[in-house]
Amino acid sequence: MYEHDVVVVGAGGAGLRAAIAAQEEGADVAIVSKLHPVRSHTGAAEGGINAALRDADSWEDHAYDTMKGSDYLGDAPAVEALCKESPEEVIQLEHWGMPFSREEDGRVSQRPFGGLSFPRTTYAGAETGHQMLHTMYEQVVKRGITVYDEWHVMDLVVTDEDDPTDRSCHGVVAYDIQRGEVDGFRASGGVILATGGMGQVFDHTTNAVANTGDGVAMAYRAGVPMEDMEFIQFHPTTLPSTGVLISEGVRGEGGILYNEKGERFMFEHGYANNDGELASRDVVSRAELTEVNEGRGIEDEYVHLDMRHLGEERILDRLENILHLAEDFEGADGLTEPMPVKPGQHYAMGGIETNEHGETAIDGLYAAGECACVSVHGGNRLGGNALPELIVFGKRAGNHAAGKEMGEPEIPTGKTGDWESAEYEFEVDVGTVGDRGPAAADGGAVAADAEGLLEAEIERARERVEDLLARKGRNHAEIRSAVQETMTANVNVFREEEGLKQSLEDLREAREAYTEVAVSDPSRTFNTDLIHTMETRNILDIAEALAMGALARREFRGAHWRKERQERDDENWLKHTLISWNDGEPELWYKPAILEGEAKTYEPKVRSY
Amino acid sequence: MSTQIPKQTEKTEETAAETETEAPSKGDERRAEKRRRADERRRQREVEEAEKAAADENTVELRVFRYDPDIEGKQEPRFDTFHVPFTKGMTVLDALMYARDTYDSSLTFRHSCRQAVCGSDAMFVNGGQKLACKTQIDELEEPIRVEPLPHAEVTKDLVVDMEHFYDQMEAVEPYFQTNEYPDGELEEQRQSRENREKVKMSTRCIWCSACMSSCNIAAGDNEYLGPAAINKAYRFAMDEREGEDVKQKRLEIIEQEHGVWRCQTQFSCTEVCPKDIPLTEHIQELKREAVKNNLKFW
Ligand SMILES: Cc1cc2nc3c(=O)[nH]c(=O)nc-3n(C[C@H](O)[C@H](O)[C@H](O)COP(=O)(O)OP(=O)(O)OC[C@H]3O[C@@H](n4cnc5c(N)ncnc54)[C@H](O)[C@@H]3O)c2cc1C
Ligand code: SF4
Ligand code: FES
């Protein structure tokens, strides 16, 4: 068993920032990550980091834009913290040497981004995330922070009082991928989850293969509510064979979308008569999918994004990296042919419920980054607002876990503040399928002290691994693709009652199939079959919560569209969806969105640009 | 085990004997049974695949290096053949994932981003260091031979031990150091566009280790810093924000016995780098800087 004050799970932007902050506060901190830090998906972010750095800009404007973008489902205390602290955090990155793009006068460059009233997106070429990730990892190396890389965290070590808000977290159990051993990490100060996105719930995503939502699923099973899971951002232009993102820049420069008949459908089929290709992400995504569904897609799958008319010179000058992406990942030459594109899952607005200090409802358990829902993005994330979230809330969680006094939070967690029960009938069974054996166990054991608790959980995790290796049964890959298929078919940019119910039924079947899952590679060395099998369990839990939230929310807000009610319903739905695992019997409940900021209240307005 | 070992090695009887002397526990028996089943499935799969491939012209043939120190029958390196249906735009990584998810879930390789930013999947494809996710199948001659990176210890199948590479990267004090920060609150350190342009390519490294694997010098001198680490040192040494005294220290690091002077400008690193970093040029420039610097003290 390993022991540290603070244990950070995940080494992307959020995890690295949290670890540095905890260390600066004097804690002995360690990072446990299934990937080496520089392999984290933060490295894929291209666009930039929003920060009100200039005199003509203000954090208030940034907060206003963010609230509007969130379709008034962001929580003002979190949004304001993000916008106030992002500038100093960006400057901190600069002081750590991050190679930002520069202006003539030597200051960092900023560019305009969708939904922003000021060009405040601070960037480093088309590789902002890569530079940010590497800069922070450099600081981790400099400080000598311990990193346990290629360790897959399996579960949290949490006490099991009836009421989750009475529980406490004492560490994690993890599997050493290289050596094939289970061990425990005890954390006397706190565990910070920073496990990133959950794109693998869908079969087509810009997210990495490792983005399986592990942290969210672990926290959920331990009793922390999942918040606003139904809010998923889809990006309209991703390459069909890999999901690699083709940036808005192409459409910004004049790129045109065509269907199979060569029609410029955004106009010709009336999806966006004013903005055409430049309409917002969700509008374009729905238009593309409608074309495909109505038989006007190419190979029944995608549409074409054409930039040839821009001319070679302009393309090479402004969109050169797009040419490389299309060629390397799709085998398409953007200079001589249109590029195939289709919508893909891109970002999860929801996740582990936290307050503005990163604390969850369970004492000693924190979350930050894409896995958390604090909530700054509400119903829809603005481009360039995820990276600042990593550094602002990563730092806050690190500081708090290391014992820094940060005052009373304004955002309640768990069923502590003003909440209401949903009383929603799902008609389909959800939650555990009765198999509480080691392969699908949940909750935490009772034990006299933290150490005993850890020992018991390590033992249980070992049994689970042994069992998965010893059993005969089904390959996880078929179960995972069944989940991804139904999610993509029924819980994508189009959501309607029947399809959502269908997805819950399919997920039920997948859960049942998972009780028979087995790992066929018996090896103790780098057993990725085993890791992927454990991840698939997490994907299942998350997919179900996502579909439940989507079914319950009968309105169109942000990225969530419902056929039955295609408009925002502020009267009934200015509230967050929460789902508690309840030891296997998921329960849906709500809490109000907090629109009262420090100095003003954000009154809901129509979200139009 | 290293990929430098000739493909058909002598039998590793020692290891086999060792495992057999232990009294077999229930778990061992189960595992042995599993192995037998796995072998059987593999044979059956190969027959099925061959039939399928014969029926379908549009498949690609992969010959993939297999090795697992833990598994009887895989302790001796071998090549497995997989036939994967070809789709437009398919990369070597896509083909490997298909083979794993369809035929053999024990096929092991690192991968994550699928878009050439995480640096996990550098491999030896048809005799060259490549990122599997960035290599289009239709640009390769068949059968496609996929092996782990040469000059590194093989952990299993296509996975190599990266520790040595990380050690070298971390040996060059790979973090920004400066003694001067601007006074004002929220003031950045100014950097000219030219200077940012100068370090730009060097900051693109994704730690894939392809360059190190391609380098003859690194293969012969285990302590040689290697192209990626020297490039990392370049990234800081050339950054005008660091200041002269720090640069002095940096030059000392890269001038050490196993530093820049080992490089014999063979350009192999530059050729394989998936991020097009002009590694050899950077190393040459550091050599010149070092010479200039030494003259200063004459
Ligand atoms: C293509 C793309 C472009 C984007 N562009 C932008 C942009 O321009 N601007 C912007 O603001 N946002 C952008 N985003 C969003 C943003 O990049 C992500 O939301 C953010 O980087 C997530 O960071 P993270 O630290 O939360 O997670 P990640 O960087 O994904 O890191 C997750 C970490 O958790 C670890 N982990 C996961 N599970 C386990 C486990 N079970 N055990 C141990 N470790 C585990 C992983 O190893 C990894 O280290 C983009 C996203 C994508 C996909
Ligand atoms: S320099 Fe190029 S080849 Fe070497 S590790 Fe970095 S990206 Fe890979
Ligand atoms: S999978 Fe990330 S670089 Fe290839």
CSV table of N, CA, C and O in Angstrom, one decimal, chain A residues 36 39 54 88 94-97 99-108 127 130-131 134 137-138 142 150 178 205 207-210 242 328-331 466 469-472 519-521 523-526 529 532, chain B residues 30-31 34 37 41 68 70-71 88-89 100 105-106 108 110-112 114-115 118-120 133-134 136 156 162 166 170 174-176 181 186-191 193 196 203-207 232 235-236 241:
chain,number,residue,atom,x,y,z
A,36,HIS,N,0.7,7.7,-19.3
A,36,HIS,CA,1.8,8.6,-18.9
A,36,HIS,C,1.2,10.1,-19.1
A,36,HIS,O,0.5,10.3,-20.1
A,39,ARG,N,0.5,11.7,-22.4
A,39,ARG,CA,-0.4,11.0,-23.3
A,39,ARG,C,-1.9,11.5,-23.1
A,39,ARG,O,-2.7,11.0,-23.8
A,54,ARG,N,-7.1,41.6,-21.3
A,54,ARG,CA,-6.9,43.0,-21.7
A,54,ARG,C,-7.7,44.0,-21.1
A,54,ARG,O,-8.8,43.7,-20.6
A,88,GLU,N,-5.2,35.1,-14.2
A,88,GLU,CA,-4.0,34.9,-13.5
A,88,GLU,C,-3.4,33.5,-13.7
A,88,GLU,O,-2.2,33.3,-13.7
A,94,GLU,N,2.1,31.2,-18.6
A,94,GLU,CA,3.1,31.9,-19.3
A,94,GLU,C,4.4,32.0,-18.5
A,94,GLU,O,5.5,31.8,-19.1
A,95,HIS,N,4.3,32.3,-17.3
A,95,HIS,CA,5.5,32.4,-16.4
A,95,HIS,C,6.2,31.0,-16.3
A,95,HIS,O,7.4,30.9,-16.0
A,96,TRP,N,5.5,29.9,-16.5
A,96,TRP,CA,6.1,28.6,-16.5
A,96,TRP,C,6.7,28.3,-17.9
A,96,TRP,O,7.1,27.2,-18.2
A,97,GLY,N,6.6,29.3,-18.8
A,97,GLY,CA,7.3,29.1,-20.1
A,97,GLY,C,6.4,28.7,-21.2
A,97,GLY,O,6.9,28.4,-22.3
A,99,PRO,N,4.7,28.3,-24.5
A,99,PRO,CA,5.0,29.0,-25.7
A,99,PRO,C,3.7,29.5,-26.5
A,99,PRO,O,3.3,28.9,-27.5
A,100,PHE,N,3.1,30.5,-25.9
A,100,PHE,CA,1.9,31.1,-26.6
A,100,PHE,C,2.3,31.8,-27.9
A,100,PHE,O,3.5,32.2,-28.0
A,101,SER,N,1.4,31.9,-28.8
A,101,SER,CA,1.6,32.8,-29.9
A,101,SER,C,1.7,34.2,-29.4
A,101,SER,O,1.2,34.6,-28.4
A,102,ARG,N,2.4,35.0,-30.2
A,102,ARG,CA,2.8,36.4,-29.7
A,102,ARG,C,2.3,37.5,-30.7
A,102,ARG,O,2.3,37.3,-31.9
A,103,GLU,N,2.1,38.6,-30.1
A,103,GLU,CA,1.8,39.9,-30.9
A,103,GLU,C,3.1,40.6,-31.2
A,103,GLU,O,4.2,40.2,-30.6
A,104,GLU,N,3.0,41.6,-32.1
A,104,GLU,CA,4.2,42.4,-32.4
A,104,GLU,C,5.0,42.9,-31.1
A,104,GLU,O,6.2,42.9,-31.0
A,105,ASP,N,4.2,43.3,-30.1
A,105,ASP,CA,4.8,43.9,-28.9
A,105,ASP,C,5.3,42.8,-27.9
A,105,ASP,O,5.7,43.1,-26.8
A,106,GLY,N,5.2,41.5,-28.3
A,106,GLY,CA,5.7,40.5,-27.4
A,106,GLY,C,4.7,39.9,-26.4
A,106,GLY,O,5.0,39.0,-25.7
A,107,ARG,N,3.5,40.5,-26.4
A,107,ARG,CA,2.5,40.0,-25.5
A,107,ARG,C,1.8,38.8,-26.1
A,107,ARG,O,1.8,38.5,-27.3
A,108,VAL,N,1.0,38.0,-25.3
A,108,VAL,CA,0.4,36.8,-25.8
A,108,VAL,C,-0.8,37.2,-26.8
A,108,VAL,O,-1.5,38.1,-26.5
A,127,GLU,N,-2.1,24.2,-31.4
A,127,GLU,CA,-1.8,23.2,-30.5
A,127,GLU,C,-1.7,23.6,-29.0
A,127,GLU,O,-0.8,23.3,-28.3
A,130,HIS,N,-1.7,20.8,-26.3
A,130,HIS,CA,-0.4,20.2,-26.3
A,130,HIS,C,0.6,21.0,-25.5
A,130,HIS,O,1.3,20.5,-24.6
A,131,GLN,N,0.7,22.3,-25.8
A,131,GLN,CA,1.6,23.2,-25.1
A,131,GLN,C,1.3,23.3,-23.6
A,131,GLN,O,2.2,23.3,-22.7
A,134,HIS,N,2.2,19.9,-21.8
A,134,HIS,CA,3.6,19.7,-21.6
A,134,HIS,C,4.2,20.7,-20.6
A,134,HIS,O,5.1,20.4,-19.8
A,137,TYR,N,3.4,19.5,-17.2
A,137,TYR,CA,4.2,18.3,-16.9
A,137,TYR,C,5.6,18.7,-16.5
A,137,TYR,O,6.2,18.1,-15.6
A,138,GLU,N,6.2,19.7,-17.2
A,138,GLU,CA,7.5,20.2,-16.9
A,138,GLU,C,7.6,20.6,-15.5
A,138,GLU,O,8.6,20.3,-14.8
A,142,LYS,N,9.9,19.3,-12.5
A,142,LYS,CA,10.7,20.2,-11.7
A,142,LYS,C,10.5,20.0,-10.2
A,142,LYS,O,11.5,20.1,-9.4
A,150,GLU,N,0.7,4.5,-15.9
A,150,GLU,CA,0.2,3.2,-16.3
A,150,GLU,C,-0.3,2.4,-15.1
A,150,GLU,O,0.0,1.2,-15.0
A,178,GLN,N,1.7,-2.5,-16.0
A,178,GLN,CA,3.0,-3.2,-16.4
A,178,GLN,C,3.2,-4.5,-15.7
A,178,GLN,O,3.6,-5.5,-16.3
A,205,THR,N,-16.4,9.8,-31.9
A,205,THR,CA,-16.0,10.9,-30.9
A,205,THR,C,-14.7,11.5,-31.2
A,205,THR,O,-13.8,10.8,-31.8
A,207,ASN,N,-12.9,12.3,-28.8
A,207,ASN,CA,-12.2,12.0,-27.6
A,207,ASN,C,-11.2,10.8,-27.8
A,207,ASN,O,-11.4,10.1,-28.8
A,208,ALA,N,-10.3,10.6,-26.9
A,208,ALA,CA,-9.3,9.5,-27.0
A,208,ALA,C,-10.0,8.2,-26.6
A,208,ALA,O,-11.0,8.1,-26.0
A,209,VAL,N,-9.3,7.1,-27.0
A,209,VAL,CA,-9.7,5.8,-26.7
A,209,VAL,C,-9.7,5.6,-25.1
A,209,VAL,O,-10.5,4.9,-24.6
A,210,ALA,N,-8.9,6.4,-24.4
A,210,ALA,CA,-8.8,6.2,-23.0
A,210,ALA,C,-9.9,7.1,-22.3
A,210,ALA,O,-10.0,6.9,-21.1
A,242,THR,N,-12.2,8.3,-38.2
A,242,THR,CA,-11.5,8.3,-36.9
A,242,THR,C,-12.2,9.2,-35.9
A,242,THR,O,-11.9,9.1,-34.7
A,328,ASP,N,-3.7,12.6,-43.4
A,328,ASP,CA,-3.2,11.6,-42.5
A,328,ASP,C,-4.3,10.7,-41.9
A,328,ASP,O,-4.0,9.5,-41.7
A,329,PHE,N,-5.4,11.2,-41.6
A,329,PHE,CA,-6.4,10.5,-40.9
A,329,PHE,C,-7.6,10.0,-41.7
A,329,PHE,O,-8.5,9.3,-41.3
A,330,GLU,N,-7.7,10.5,-43.0
A,330,GLU,CA,-8.8,10.1,-43.8
A,330,GLU,C,-8.4,9.7,-45.2
A,330,GLU,O,-9.2,9.2,-46.0
A,331,GLY,N,-7.1,10.0,-45.5
A,331,GLY,CA,-6.6,9.7,-46.8
A,331,GLY,C,-7.3,10.6,-47.9
A,331,GLY,O,-7.4,10.2,-49.1
A,466,GLU,N,-9.0,-11.5,-10.5
A,466,GLU,CA,-8.8,-12.9,-10.6
A,466,GLU,C,-10.0,-13.5,-11.3
A,466,GLU,O,-9.9,-14.4,-12.1
A,469,LEU,N,-10.2,-12.8,-14.9
A,469,LEU,CA,-9.2,-13.6,-15.7
A,469,LEU,C,-9.6,-15.1,-15.8
A,469,LEU,O,-9.3,-15.8,-16.7
A,470,ALA,N,-10.2,-15.6,-14.7
A,470,ALA,CA,-10.5,-17.0,-14.6
A,470,ALA,C,-11.8,-17.4,-15.4
A,470,ALA,O,-11.8,-18.5,-15.9
A,471,ARG,N,-12.8,-16.5,-15.4
A,471,ARG,CA,-14.0,-16.9,-16.0
A,471,ARG,C,-14.0,-17.3,-17.4
A,471,ARG,O,-13.1,-16.8,-18.1
A,472,LYS,N,-15.0,-17.9,-17.9
A,472,LYS,CA,-15.2,-18.1,-19.3
A,472,LYS,C,-16.4,-17.1,-19.6
A,472,LYS,O,-17.3,-17.0,-18.8
A,519,VAL,N,-12.2,-12.0,-19.5
A,519,VAL,CA,-11.0,-11.5,-20.2
A,519,VAL,C,-10.4,-12.7,-20.8
A,519,VAL,O,-10.1,-13.7,-20.0
A,520,SER,N,-10.1,-12.7,-22.1
A,520,SER,CA,-9.5,-14.0,-22.6
A,520,SER,C,-8.0,-14.0,-22.6
A,520,SER,O,-7.4,-15.0,-22.6
A,521,ASP,N,-7.4,-12.8,-22.5
A,521,ASP,CA,-5.9,-12.8,-22.3
A,521,ASP,C,-5.5,-13.1,-20.9
A,521,ASP,O,-5.8,-12.3,-20.0
A,523,SER,N,-2.7,-13.1,-19.5
A,523,SER,CA,-1.4,-12.5,-19.1
A,523,SER,C,-1.4,-11.6,-17.9
A,523,SER,O,-2.3,-10.9,-17.7
A,524,ARG,N,-0.3,-11.6,-17.2
A,524,ARG,CA,-0.1,-10.6,-16.1
A,524,ARG,C,0.7,-9.4,-16.6
A,524,ARG,O,1.0,-8.5,-15.8
A,525,THR,N,1.1,-9.4,-17.8
A,525,THR,CA,1.9,-8.3,-18.3
A,525,THR,C,1.1,-7.5,-19.3
A,525,THR,O,0.5,-8.0,-20.3
A,526,PHE,N,0.9,-6.2,-19.0
A,526,PHE,CA,0.3,-5.3,-19.9
A,526,PHE,C,-1.0,-5.8,-20.5
A,526,PHE,O,-1.2,-5.9,-21.7
A,529,ASP,N,-6.6,-6.1,-22.5
A,529,ASP,CA,-7.9,-6.8,-22.5
A,529,ASP,C,-8.6,-6.6,-21.2
A,529,ASP,O,-9.8,-6.2,-21.1
A,532,HIS,N,-9.6,-2.8,-20.7
A,532,HIS,CA,-10.7,-2.4,-21.5
A,532,HIS,C,-12.0,-3.0,-20.9
A,532,HIS,O,-13.1,-2.4,-21.0
B,30,ARG,N,-6.4,-23.2,-13.9
B,30,ARG,CA,-7.4,-22.5,-14.7
B,30,ARG,C,-6.7,-21.7,-15.8
B,30,ARG,O,-7.2,-21.7,-16.9
B,31,ARG,N,-5.6,-21.1,-15.4
B,31,ARG,CA,-4.9,-20.3,-16.4
B,31,ARG,C,-4.3,-21.2,-17.6
B,31,ARG,O,-4.4,-20.8,-18.7
B,34,LYS,N,-7.0,-22.0,-19.7
B,34,LYS,CA,-7.4,-20.9,-20.6
B,34,LYS,C,-6.4,-20.7,-21.7
B,34,LYS,O,-6.8,-20.4,-22.8
B,37,ARG,N,-7.2,-23.1,-24.3
B,37,ARG,CA,-8.3,-22.7,-25.1
B,37,ARG,C,-8.0,-21.6,-26.0
B,37,ARG,O,-8.4,-21.5,-27.2
B,41,ARG,N,-8.4,-21.5,-30.0
B,41,ARG,CA,-9.1,-20.4,-30.7
B,41,ARG,C,-8.3,-19.7,-31.7
B,41,ARG,O,-8.8,-19.4,-32.8
B,68,ASP,N,5.1,-12.4,-25.3
B,68,ASP,CA,4.6,-12.2,-24.0
B,68,ASP,C,5.4,-13.0,-23.0
B,68,ASP,O,5.4,-14.2,-23.1
B,70,ASP,N,5.0,-13.8,-20.2
B,70,ASP,CA,4.1,-14.4,-19.2
B,70,ASP,C,3.4,-15.7,-19.7
B,70,ASP,O,2.9,-16.5,-19.0
B,71,ILE,N,3.4,-15.8,-21.1
B,71,ILE,CA,2.5,-16.8,-21.7
B,71,ILE,C,3.3,-17.8,-22.4
B,71,ILE,O,4.1,-17.5,-23.3
B,88,LYS,N,-11.7,2.9,-46.8
B,88,LYS,CA,-11.0,4.1,-47.2
B,88,LYS,C,-10.6,4.9,-45.9
B,88,LYS,O,-11.4,5.0,-45.0
B,89,GLY,N,-9.4,5.4,-45.9
B,89,GLY,CA,-8.9,6.2,-44.8
B,89,GLY,C,-8.3,5.4,-43.7
B,89,GLY,O,-7.9,5.9,-42.7
B,100,ARG,N,-7.6,-6.7,-33.1
B,100,ARG,CA,-7.8,-7.0,-31.7
B,100,ARG,C,-9.2,-7.2,-31.3
B,100,ARG,O,-9.5,-8.2,-30.6
B,105,SER,N,-8.2,-10.7,-28.6
B,105,SER,CA,-8.2,-9.5,-27.7
B,105,SER,C,-6.9,-9.4,-26.9
B,105,SER,O,-6.8,-8.5,-26.1
B,106,SER,N,-6.0,-10.4,-27.1
B,106,SER,CA,-4.8,-10.3,-26.3
B,106,SER,C,-3.7,-9.5,-27.1
B,106,SER,O,-2.6,-9.2,-26.7
B,108,THR,N,-1.7,-6.6,-28.1
B,108,THR,CA,-1.4,-5.5,-27.2
B,108,THR,C,-0.6,-4.4,-27.9
B,108,THR,O,0.5,-4.7,-28.4
B,110,ARG,N,0.0,0.2,-27.3
B,110,ARG,CA,-0.4,1.5,-26.7
B,110,ARG,C,-1.1,2.3,-27.8
B,110,ARG,O,-0.6,2.4,-28.9
B,111,HIS,N,-2.1,3.0,-27.4
B,111,HIS,CA,-2.8,4.0,-28.3
B,111,HIS,C,-3.7,4.8,-27.4
B,111,HIS,O,-4.2,4.3,-26.4
B,112,SER,N,-4.0,6.0,-27.8
B,112,SER,CA,-5.1,6.7,-27.1
B,112,SER,C,-5.7,7.8,-28.0
B,112,SER,O,-6.9,7.6,-28.4
B,114,ARG,N,-5.5,8.7,-31.2
B,114,ARG,CA,-5.8,8.4,-32.7
B,114,ARG,C,-5.5,9.6,-33.6
B,114,ARG,O,-6.0,9.6,-34.7
B,115,GLN,N,-4.8,10.6,-33.1
B,115,GLN,CA,-4.6,11.8,-34.0
B,115,GLN,C,-3.2,12.4,-33.8
B,115,GLN,O,-3.1,13.6,-33.9
B,118,CYS,N,-0.7,12.2,-28.8
B,118,CYS,CA,-0.3,11.6,-27.5
B,118,CYS,C,1.0,10.8,-27.6
B,118,CYS,O,1.6,10.5,-26.6
B,119,GLY,N,1.4,10.5,-28.8
B,119,GLY,CA,2.7,9.9,-28.9
B,119,GLY,C,2.8,8.4,-28.4
B,119,GLY,O,3.9,7.9,-28.1
B,120,SER,N,1.7,7.8,-28.3
B,120,SER,CA,1.7,6.4,-27.7
B,120,SER,C,2.1,5.3,-28.7
B,120,SER,O,2.6,4.3,-28.3
B,133,CYS,N,-1.2,5.6,-35.9
B,133,CYS,CA,-2.4,6.3,-36.2
B,133,CYS,C,-2.3,7.3,-37.3
B,133,CYS,O,-3.2,7.8,-37.9
B,134,LYS,N,-1.0,7.6,-37.7
B,134,LYS,CA,-0.8,8.6,-38.7
B,134,LYS,C,-0.3,7.9,-40.0
B,134,LYS,O,0.1,8.6,-40.9
B,136,GLN,N,-1.4,5.8,-43.2
B,136,GLN,CA,-2.5,5.2,-44.0
B,136,GLN,C,-2.1,3.9,-44.6
B,136,GLN,O,-1.0,3.7,-45.1
B,156,LYS,N,5.7,-6.4,-24.2
B,156,LYS,CA,4.7,-7.4,-24.8
B,156,LYS,C,4.3,-6.9,-26.1
B,156,LYS,O,4.0,-5.8,-26.3
B,162,MET,N,9.4,2.3,-21.9
B,162,MET,CA,9.7,3.7,-22.3
B,162,MET,C,10.6,4.4,-21.2
B,162,MET,O,11.0,5.5,-21.3
B,166,TYR,N,12.2,8.2,-21.1
B,166,TYR,CA,11.7,9.3,-20.1
B,166,TYR,C,12.9,9.8,-19.3
B,166,TYR,O,13.0,10.9,-19.0
B,170,GLU,N,14.1,13.6,-19.0
B,170,GLU,CA,14.2,14.3,-17.7
B,170,GLU,C,15.6,14.7,-17.3
B,170,GLU,O,15.7,15.5,-16.3
B,174,PRO,N,14.2,19.6,-18.0
B,174,PRO,CA,13.2,20.0,-19.0
B,174,PRO,C,12.1,20.9,-18.5
B,174,PRO,O,11.0,20.5,-18.5
B,175,TYR,N,12.5,22.0,-17.9
B,175,TYR,CA,11.5,23.0,-17.5
B,175,TYR,C,12.0,24.3,-17.5
B,175,TYR,O,13.3,24.6,-17.5
B,176,PHE,N,11.1,25.3,-17.7
B,176,PHE,CA,11.5,26.7,-17.9
B,176,PHE,C,12.1,27.3,-16.7
B,176,PHE,O,11.7,27.0,-15.6
B,181,TYR,N,11.0,38.0,-13.5
B,181,TYR,CA,9.6,38.1,-13.8
B,181,TYR,C,9.2,39.6,-13.9
B,181,TYR,O,9.8,40.4,-13.2
B,186,LEU,N,-0.5,40.5,-13.5
B,186,LEU,CA,-1.0,40.0,-14.7
B,186,LEU,C,-0.1,40.4,-15.9
B,186,LEU,O,-0.6,40.6,-17.0
B,187,GLU,N,1.2,40.6,-15.7
B,187,GLU,CA,2.1,41.0,-16.8
B,187,GLU,C,2.8,39.7,-17.3
B,187,GLU,O,3.3,38.9,-16.5
B,188,GLU,N,2.7,39.5,-18.6
B,188,GLU,CA,3.5,38.4,-19.1
B,188,GLU,C,4.9,38.8,-19.4
B,188,GLU,O,5.2,40.0,-19.4
B,189,GLN,N,5.7,37.8,-19.6
B,189,GLN,CA,7.1,38.0,-20.0
B,189,GLN,C,7.0,38.2,-21.5
B,189,GLN,O,6.4,37.4,-22.2
B,190,ARG,N,7.6,39.3,-22.0
B,190,ARG,CA,7.5,39.5,-23.4
B,190,ARG,C,8.4,38.6,-24.2
B,190,ARG,O,9.5,38.2,-23.7
B,191,GLN,N,7.9,38.1,-25.3
B,191,GLN,CA,8.8,37.3,-26.2
B,191,GLN,C,8.5,37.8,-27.6
B,191,GLN,O,7.4,38.0,-28.0
B,193,ARG,N,8.1,37.7,-31.7
B,193,ARG,CA,7.6,36.8,-32.6
B,193,ARG,C,8.7,35.9,-33.2
B,193,ARG,O,8.5,34.7,-33.3
B,196,ARG,N,9.7,33.3,-30.7
B,196,ARG,CA,8.7,32.2,-30.6
B,196,ARG,C,8.8,31.3,-31.8
B,196,ARG,O,8.7,30.1,-31.7
B,203,THR,N,9.0,22.8,-29.8
B,203,THR,CA,8.0,22.5,-28.8
B,203,THR,C,6.9,21.5,-29.2
B,203,THR,O,6.0,21.2,-28.4
B,204,ARG,N,7.0,21.0,-30.4
B,204,ARG,CA,6.0,20.1,-30.9
B,204,ARG,C,6.2,18.7,-30.6
B,204,ARG,O,5.4,17.8,-30.9
B,205,CYS,N,7.3,18.4,-29.9
B,205,CYS,CA,7.6,17.0,-29.6
B,205,CYS,C,6.5,16.3,-28.8
B,205,CYS,O,6.1,16.9,-27.8
B,206,ILE,N,6.1,15.1,-29.2
B,206,ILE,CA,5.1,14.4,-28.4
B,206,ILE,C,5.7,13.1,-27.7
B,206,ILE,O,4.9,12.2,-27.3
B,207,TRP,N,7.0,13.1,-27.5
B,207,TRP,CA,7.6,12.1,-26.8
B,207,TRP,C,7.3,10.7,-27.3
B,207,TRP,O,7.1,9.8,-26.5
B,232,LYS,N,14.7,19.0,-26.6
B,232,LYS,CA,14.0,19.6,-25.4
B,232,LYS,C,15.0,20.7,-24.8
B,232,LYS,O,14.5,21.8,-24.5
B,235,ARG,N,14.9,23.7,-27.0
B,235,ARG,CA,13.7,24.4,-26.8
B,235,ARG,C,13.8,25.5,-25.7
B,235,ARG,O,13.3,26.6,-25.8
B,236,PHE,N,14.6,25.2,-24.6
B,236,PHE,CA,14.8,26.2,-23.6
B,236,PHE,C,16.0,27.0,-23.8
B,236,PHE,O,16.0,28.2,-23.6
B,241,ARG,N,13.5,34.2,-23.1
B,241,ARG,CA,13.0,34.6,-21.8
B,241,ARG,C,13.8,34.0,-20.6
B,241,ARG,O,13.7,34.4,-19.5
